[in-house]
Short mmCIF file of C-alpha atoms in Angstrom, two decimals:
data_model
loop_
_atom_site.label_atom_id
_atom_site.label_comp_id
_atom_site.label_asym_id
_atom_site.label_seq_id
_atom_site.Cartn_x
_atom_site.Cartn_y
_atom_site.Cartn_z
CA LEU A 1 48.94 -64.55 -154.57
CA PRO A 2 48.97 -63.00 -158.10
CA LEU A 3 52.37 -61.10 -157.45
CA ILE A 4 53.86 -64.17 -155.57
CA TYR A 5 52.69 -66.13 -158.88
CA PHE A 6 54.30 -63.97 -160.99
CA CYS A 7 57.53 -63.77 -158.95
CA LEU A 8 58.10 -67.32 -158.75
CA THR A 9 56.91 -68.35 -162.09
CA ARG A 10 57.76 -65.28 -164.28
CA LYS A 11 54.21 -66.03 -166.01
CA SER A 12 51.40 -63.26 -166.55
CA PRO A 13 48.69 -63.54 -163.44
CA TRP A 14 46.23 -61.99 -166.12
CA VAL A 15 46.79 -65.05 -168.69
CA PHE A 16 46.17 -67.32 -165.80
CA ILE A 17 43.15 -65.57 -164.65
CA GLY A 18 41.95 -65.61 -168.27
CA GLY A 19 42.16 -69.52 -168.25
CA MET A 20 39.84 -69.43 -165.15
CA ARG A 21 37.09 -67.32 -166.67
CA GLN A 22 34.66 -70.29 -166.55
CA ALA A 23 35.33 -70.99 -162.97
CA ILE A 24 34.92 -67.35 -162.12
CA VAL A 25 31.51 -67.26 -163.90
CA THR A 26 30.45 -70.25 -161.89
CA ALA A 27 31.61 -68.86 -158.76
CA PHE A 28 29.83 -65.73 -159.26
CA GLY A 29 26.52 -67.62 -160.07
CA THR A 30 26.54 -69.97 -157.58
CA ASP A 31 28.07 -67.88 -154.52
CA SER A 32 29.79 -71.05 -153.33
CA SER A 33 33.08 -72.27 -153.45
CA SER A 34 32.28 -75.97 -152.92
CA ALA A 35 29.77 -75.82 -155.66
CA THR A 36 32.50 -74.27 -157.95
CA LEU A 37 35.10 -76.81 -156.98
CA PRO A 38 34.47 -79.09 -159.92
CA VAL A 39 34.76 -76.49 -162.45
CA THR A 40 37.58 -75.06 -160.70
CA MET A 41 39.62 -78.18 -160.93
CA MET A 42 38.72 -78.55 -164.56
CA CYS A 43 40.11 -75.14 -165.44
CA VAL A 44 43.31 -75.44 -163.39
CA GLU A 45 43.86 -78.94 -165.26
CA LYS A 46 43.52 -77.16 -168.58
CA MET A 47 46.06 -74.65 -167.33
CA GLY A 48 48.80 -77.27 -167.16
CA ILE A 49 48.42 -78.31 -163.33
CA SER A 50 48.79 -81.75 -162.18
CA PRO A 51 45.59 -83.33 -161.36
CA HIS A 52 47.08 -85.13 -158.02
CA ILE A 53 48.15 -81.46 -157.08
CA ALA A 54 44.72 -79.97 -157.95
CA LYS A 55 42.88 -83.01 -156.27
CA PHE A 56 44.70 -82.30 -153.00
CA VAL A 57 44.99 -78.26 -153.14
CA LEU A 58 41.71 -77.19 -154.24
CA PRO A 59 39.33 -79.08 -151.92
CA LEU A 60 41.65 -78.07 -148.73
CA GLY A 61 41.38 -74.34 -150.39
CA ALA A 62 37.70 -74.39 -150.20
CA THR A 63 37.55 -75.42 -146.87
CA VAL A 64 40.32 -73.34 -145.35
CA ASN A 65 41.33 -70.75 -147.83
CA MET A 66 39.12 -68.01 -147.37
CA ASN A 67 40.80 -64.61 -148.60
CA GLY A 68 37.76 -62.69 -149.40
CA THR A 69 35.91 -63.66 -146.28
CA ALA A 70 38.64 -62.59 -143.96
CA LEU A 71 39.15 -59.27 -145.96
CA TYR A 72 35.36 -58.74 -145.84
CA GLU A 73 35.18 -59.37 -142.22
CA ALA A 74 38.00 -57.07 -140.97
CA LEU A 75 36.63 -54.37 -143.17
CA THR A 76 33.06 -54.55 -141.90
CA VAL A 77 34.19 -54.54 -138.36
CA ILE A 78 36.37 -51.34 -139.04
CA PHE A 79 33.38 -49.67 -140.64
CA ILE A 80 30.84 -50.41 -137.83
CA ALA A 81 33.58 -48.87 -135.49
CA GLN A 82 33.98 -45.93 -137.50
CA LEU A 83 30.04 -45.68 -137.94
CA HIS A 84 30.10 -45.16 -134.07
CA GLY A 85 33.20 -43.15 -133.56
CA VAL A 86 34.94 -46.00 -131.50
CA PRO A 87 38.82 -45.21 -131.64
CA MET A 88 41.04 -48.39 -132.97
CA SER A 89 44.38 -48.73 -131.92
CA GLY A 90 47.15 -50.60 -133.55
CA GLY A 91 46.38 -53.63 -130.98
CA HIS A 92 42.83 -53.53 -131.99
CA LEU A 93 43.73 -53.52 -135.75
CA PHE A 94 45.96 -56.48 -135.25
CA LEU A 95 43.33 -58.18 -133.24
CA VAL A 96 40.70 -57.63 -135.90
CA ALA A 97 42.91 -59.12 -138.71
CA PHE A 98 43.92 -62.09 -136.67
CA THR A 99 40.43 -62.81 -135.76
CA SER A 100 38.90 -62.33 -139.16
CA CYS A 101 41.59 -65.00 -140.38
CA LEU A 102 40.66 -67.60 -137.99
CA ALA A 103 37.10 -66.93 -138.30
CA ALA A 104 37.46 -67.19 -142.20
CA VAL A 105 39.11 -70.71 -141.54
CA GLY A 106 36.06 -71.76 -139.63
CA ALA A 107 33.71 -70.70 -141.98
CA ALA A 108 31.74 -72.92 -144.02
CA ALA A 109 31.91 -72.81 -148.25
CA ILE A 110 28.46 -71.78 -148.63
CA PRO A 111 26.65 -68.43 -149.22
CA SER A 112 26.86 -65.79 -146.24
CA ALA A 113 28.59 -67.92 -143.96
CA GLY A 114 30.67 -64.80 -143.22
CA LEU A 115 27.89 -63.04 -141.36
CA VAL A 116 27.71 -65.89 -139.05
CA THR A 117 31.40 -65.78 -137.81
CA MET A 118 31.55 -62.05 -138.09
CA VAL A 119 30.21 -61.89 -134.53
CA MET A 120 33.02 -63.42 -133.13
CA VAL A 121 35.43 -60.68 -134.68
CA LEU A 122 33.09 -57.82 -133.01
CA GLN A 123 33.27 -59.67 -129.81
CA ALA A 124 36.90 -59.87 -129.78
CA VAL A 125 37.22 -55.96 -129.88
CA GLY A 126 34.27 -55.51 -127.81
CA LEU A 127 31.87 -54.12 -130.28
CA ASP A 128 29.36 -56.93 -129.99
CA ARG A 129 26.97 -54.32 -128.64
CA TYR A 130 26.75 -53.14 -132.37
CA ALA A 131 25.84 -56.43 -133.69
CA GLY A 132 22.60 -55.16 -134.69
CA ASP A 133 24.39 -53.06 -137.57
CA LEU A 134 25.03 -56.32 -139.43
CA SER A 135 21.39 -55.82 -140.70
CA MET A 136 22.90 -53.04 -142.91
CA VAL A 137 25.35 -55.38 -144.25
CA PHE A 138 23.23 -58.20 -144.87
CA ALA A 139 21.07 -56.02 -147.09
CA ILE A 140 23.91 -55.74 -149.88
CA ASP A 141 25.71 -58.88 -148.73
CA TRP A 142 24.21 -61.16 -151.62
CA ALA A 143 26.17 -58.79 -153.91
CA LEU A 144 29.20 -58.89 -151.78
CA ASP A 145 29.52 -62.62 -151.38
CA ARG A 146 29.86 -63.36 -154.94
CA VAL A 147 32.86 -61.15 -155.17
CA ARG A 148 34.33 -62.87 -152.05
CA THR A 149 33.52 -66.11 -153.69
CA VAL A 150 35.50 -65.06 -157.01
CA VAL A 151 38.67 -64.03 -154.92
CA ASN A 152 38.30 -67.40 -152.89
CA ILE A 153 38.59 -69.66 -156.09
CA LEU A 154 41.29 -67.43 -157.53
CA SER A 155 43.36 -67.76 -154.43
CA ASP A 156 42.74 -71.43 -154.63
CA ALA A 157 43.81 -71.70 -158.18
CA PHE A 158 46.95 -69.37 -157.79
CA GLY A 159 48.00 -71.67 -154.97
CA ALA A 160 47.75 -74.79 -156.83
CA ALA A 161 49.56 -73.09 -159.53
CA ILE A 162 52.62 -72.02 -157.26
CA VAL A 163 52.62 -75.70 -155.74
CA GLN A 164 52.84 -77.06 -158.93
CA HIS A 165 56.04 -74.86 -159.97
CA ILE A 166 57.84 -75.88 -157.01
CA SER A 167 56.71 -79.41 -157.19
CA PRO A 168 58.77 -82.03 -158.87
CA LEU A 169 55.29 -83.74 -160.40
CA PRO A 170 54.89 -83.58 -164.23
CA PRO A 171 52.33 -80.75 -165.39
CA ALA A 172 49.07 -82.14 -166.85
CA ARG A 173 48.54 -82.97 -170.28
CA THR A 174 46.85 -79.97 -171.78
CA PRO A 175 44.58 -80.06 -175.02
CA HIS A 176 47.04 -78.27 -176.72
CA ALA A 177 49.97 -80.81 -175.73
CA VAL A 178 47.54 -83.87 -176.55
CA GLU A 179 47.15 -82.64 -179.89
CA MET A 180 50.52 -82.05 -180.76
CA ARG A 181 51.47 -85.74 -179.13
CA GLY A 182 48.47 -87.06 -181.57
CA LEU A 183 49.99 -85.62 -184.45
CA ALA A 184 53.45 -86.80 -183.75
CA ASP A 185 52.08 -90.25 -183.44
CA ALA A 186 50.13 -89.79 -186.60
CA ARG A 187 53.45 -88.69 -188.47
CA GLU A 188 55.33 -91.89 -186.93
CA GLU A 189 52.65 -94.15 -188.21
CA ALA A 190 52.47 -92.66 -191.44
CA THR A 191 56.35 -92.77 -191.92
CA SER A 192 56.11 -96.81 -190.74
CA GLU A 193 53.76 -97.38 -193.39
CA GLN A 194 55.79 -95.72 -196.09
CA ASP A 195 58.69 -97.55 -194.81
CA LEU A 196 56.89 -100.91 -195.01
CA GLU A 197 55.54 -100.36 -198.49
CA GLY A 198 58.94 -99.29 -199.71
CA GLY A 199 60.39 -102.63 -198.08
CA ASN A 200 57.55 -104.78 -199.85
CA ARG A 201 58.46 -103.11 -203.17
CA GLN A 202 62.22 -103.87 -202.97
CA CYS A 203 61.11 -107.66 -201.95
CA GLU A 204 59.07 -107.49 -204.85
CA VAL A 205 61.92 -106.33 -207.22
CA HIS A 206 64.48 -108.67 -205.80
CA GLN A 207 62.06 -111.62 -206.45
CA GLU A 208 61.07 -110.81 -209.99
CA PRO A 209 64.16 -112.22 -211.52
CA GLU A 210 63.73 -115.39 -209.95
CA VAL A 211 60.44 -115.94 -210.85
CA GLN A 212 61.65 -115.35 -214.55
CA ASP A 213 64.45 -117.95 -214.15
CA THR A 214 62.06 -120.34 -212.76
CA ARG A 215 59.77 -119.97 -215.71
CA ILE A 216 62.51 -120.28 -218.20
CA CYS A 217 63.65 -123.66 -216.46
CA GLN A 218 60.30 -124.78 -216.67
CA ALA A 219 59.68 -123.92 -220.24
CA VAL A 220 63.14 -125.84 -221.38
CA ALA A 221 62.04 -128.93 -219.48
CA ALA A 222 58.86 -128.84 -221.12
CA ASN A 223 60.66 -128.60 -224.47
CA SER A 224 63.21 -131.15 -223.77
CA LYS A 225 60.22 -133.78 -222.91
CA HIS A 226 58.35 -132.96 -226.20
CA GLU A 227 61.66 -133.66 -228.29
#
């Protein structure tokens, strides 16, 4: 996905990942895509993605798009097969990859959900008799699951950015854009006030001769009455 993002948008994926650092830290700490979802939405909107796209793509990705879980299940099944010396043909590898993707889609967005669905992948290639070896993986799964969660939320964010690029919806108003718009409005308001003050001064200049003429006429009229 980072390569697809770079090819389509011609933007550096590292800059995008840097903007997602708050969501990455939250995902690593909570170990849950669902718990990280509000922070992920906030980060992608700061990166200029439309709220309409973020609110549709990210919740869907948190439930369905489990890239880290799919890779984890496939590699673990291949590791168990190699551990027991079971040969894996090309058909078996394809079946492992396909079943891992389906199992990842069905996995819940909660910690260590991939261990439950991994039994399905083992059964698909006839390795269910080695399901007890999952206890070895369970010992380090608490650390691996945090890395998988980070991969999952990053893939969701990249997907939203790609949809934003090909979508006709306008991008979100980033804080920088809002600040620049505020400066422009302030300048327009200051210019309007200056124009208004200049117009009032011109009116005062035009009114001063009339006021002087009126005062002269009043003085002449008063003198004539006295005479």
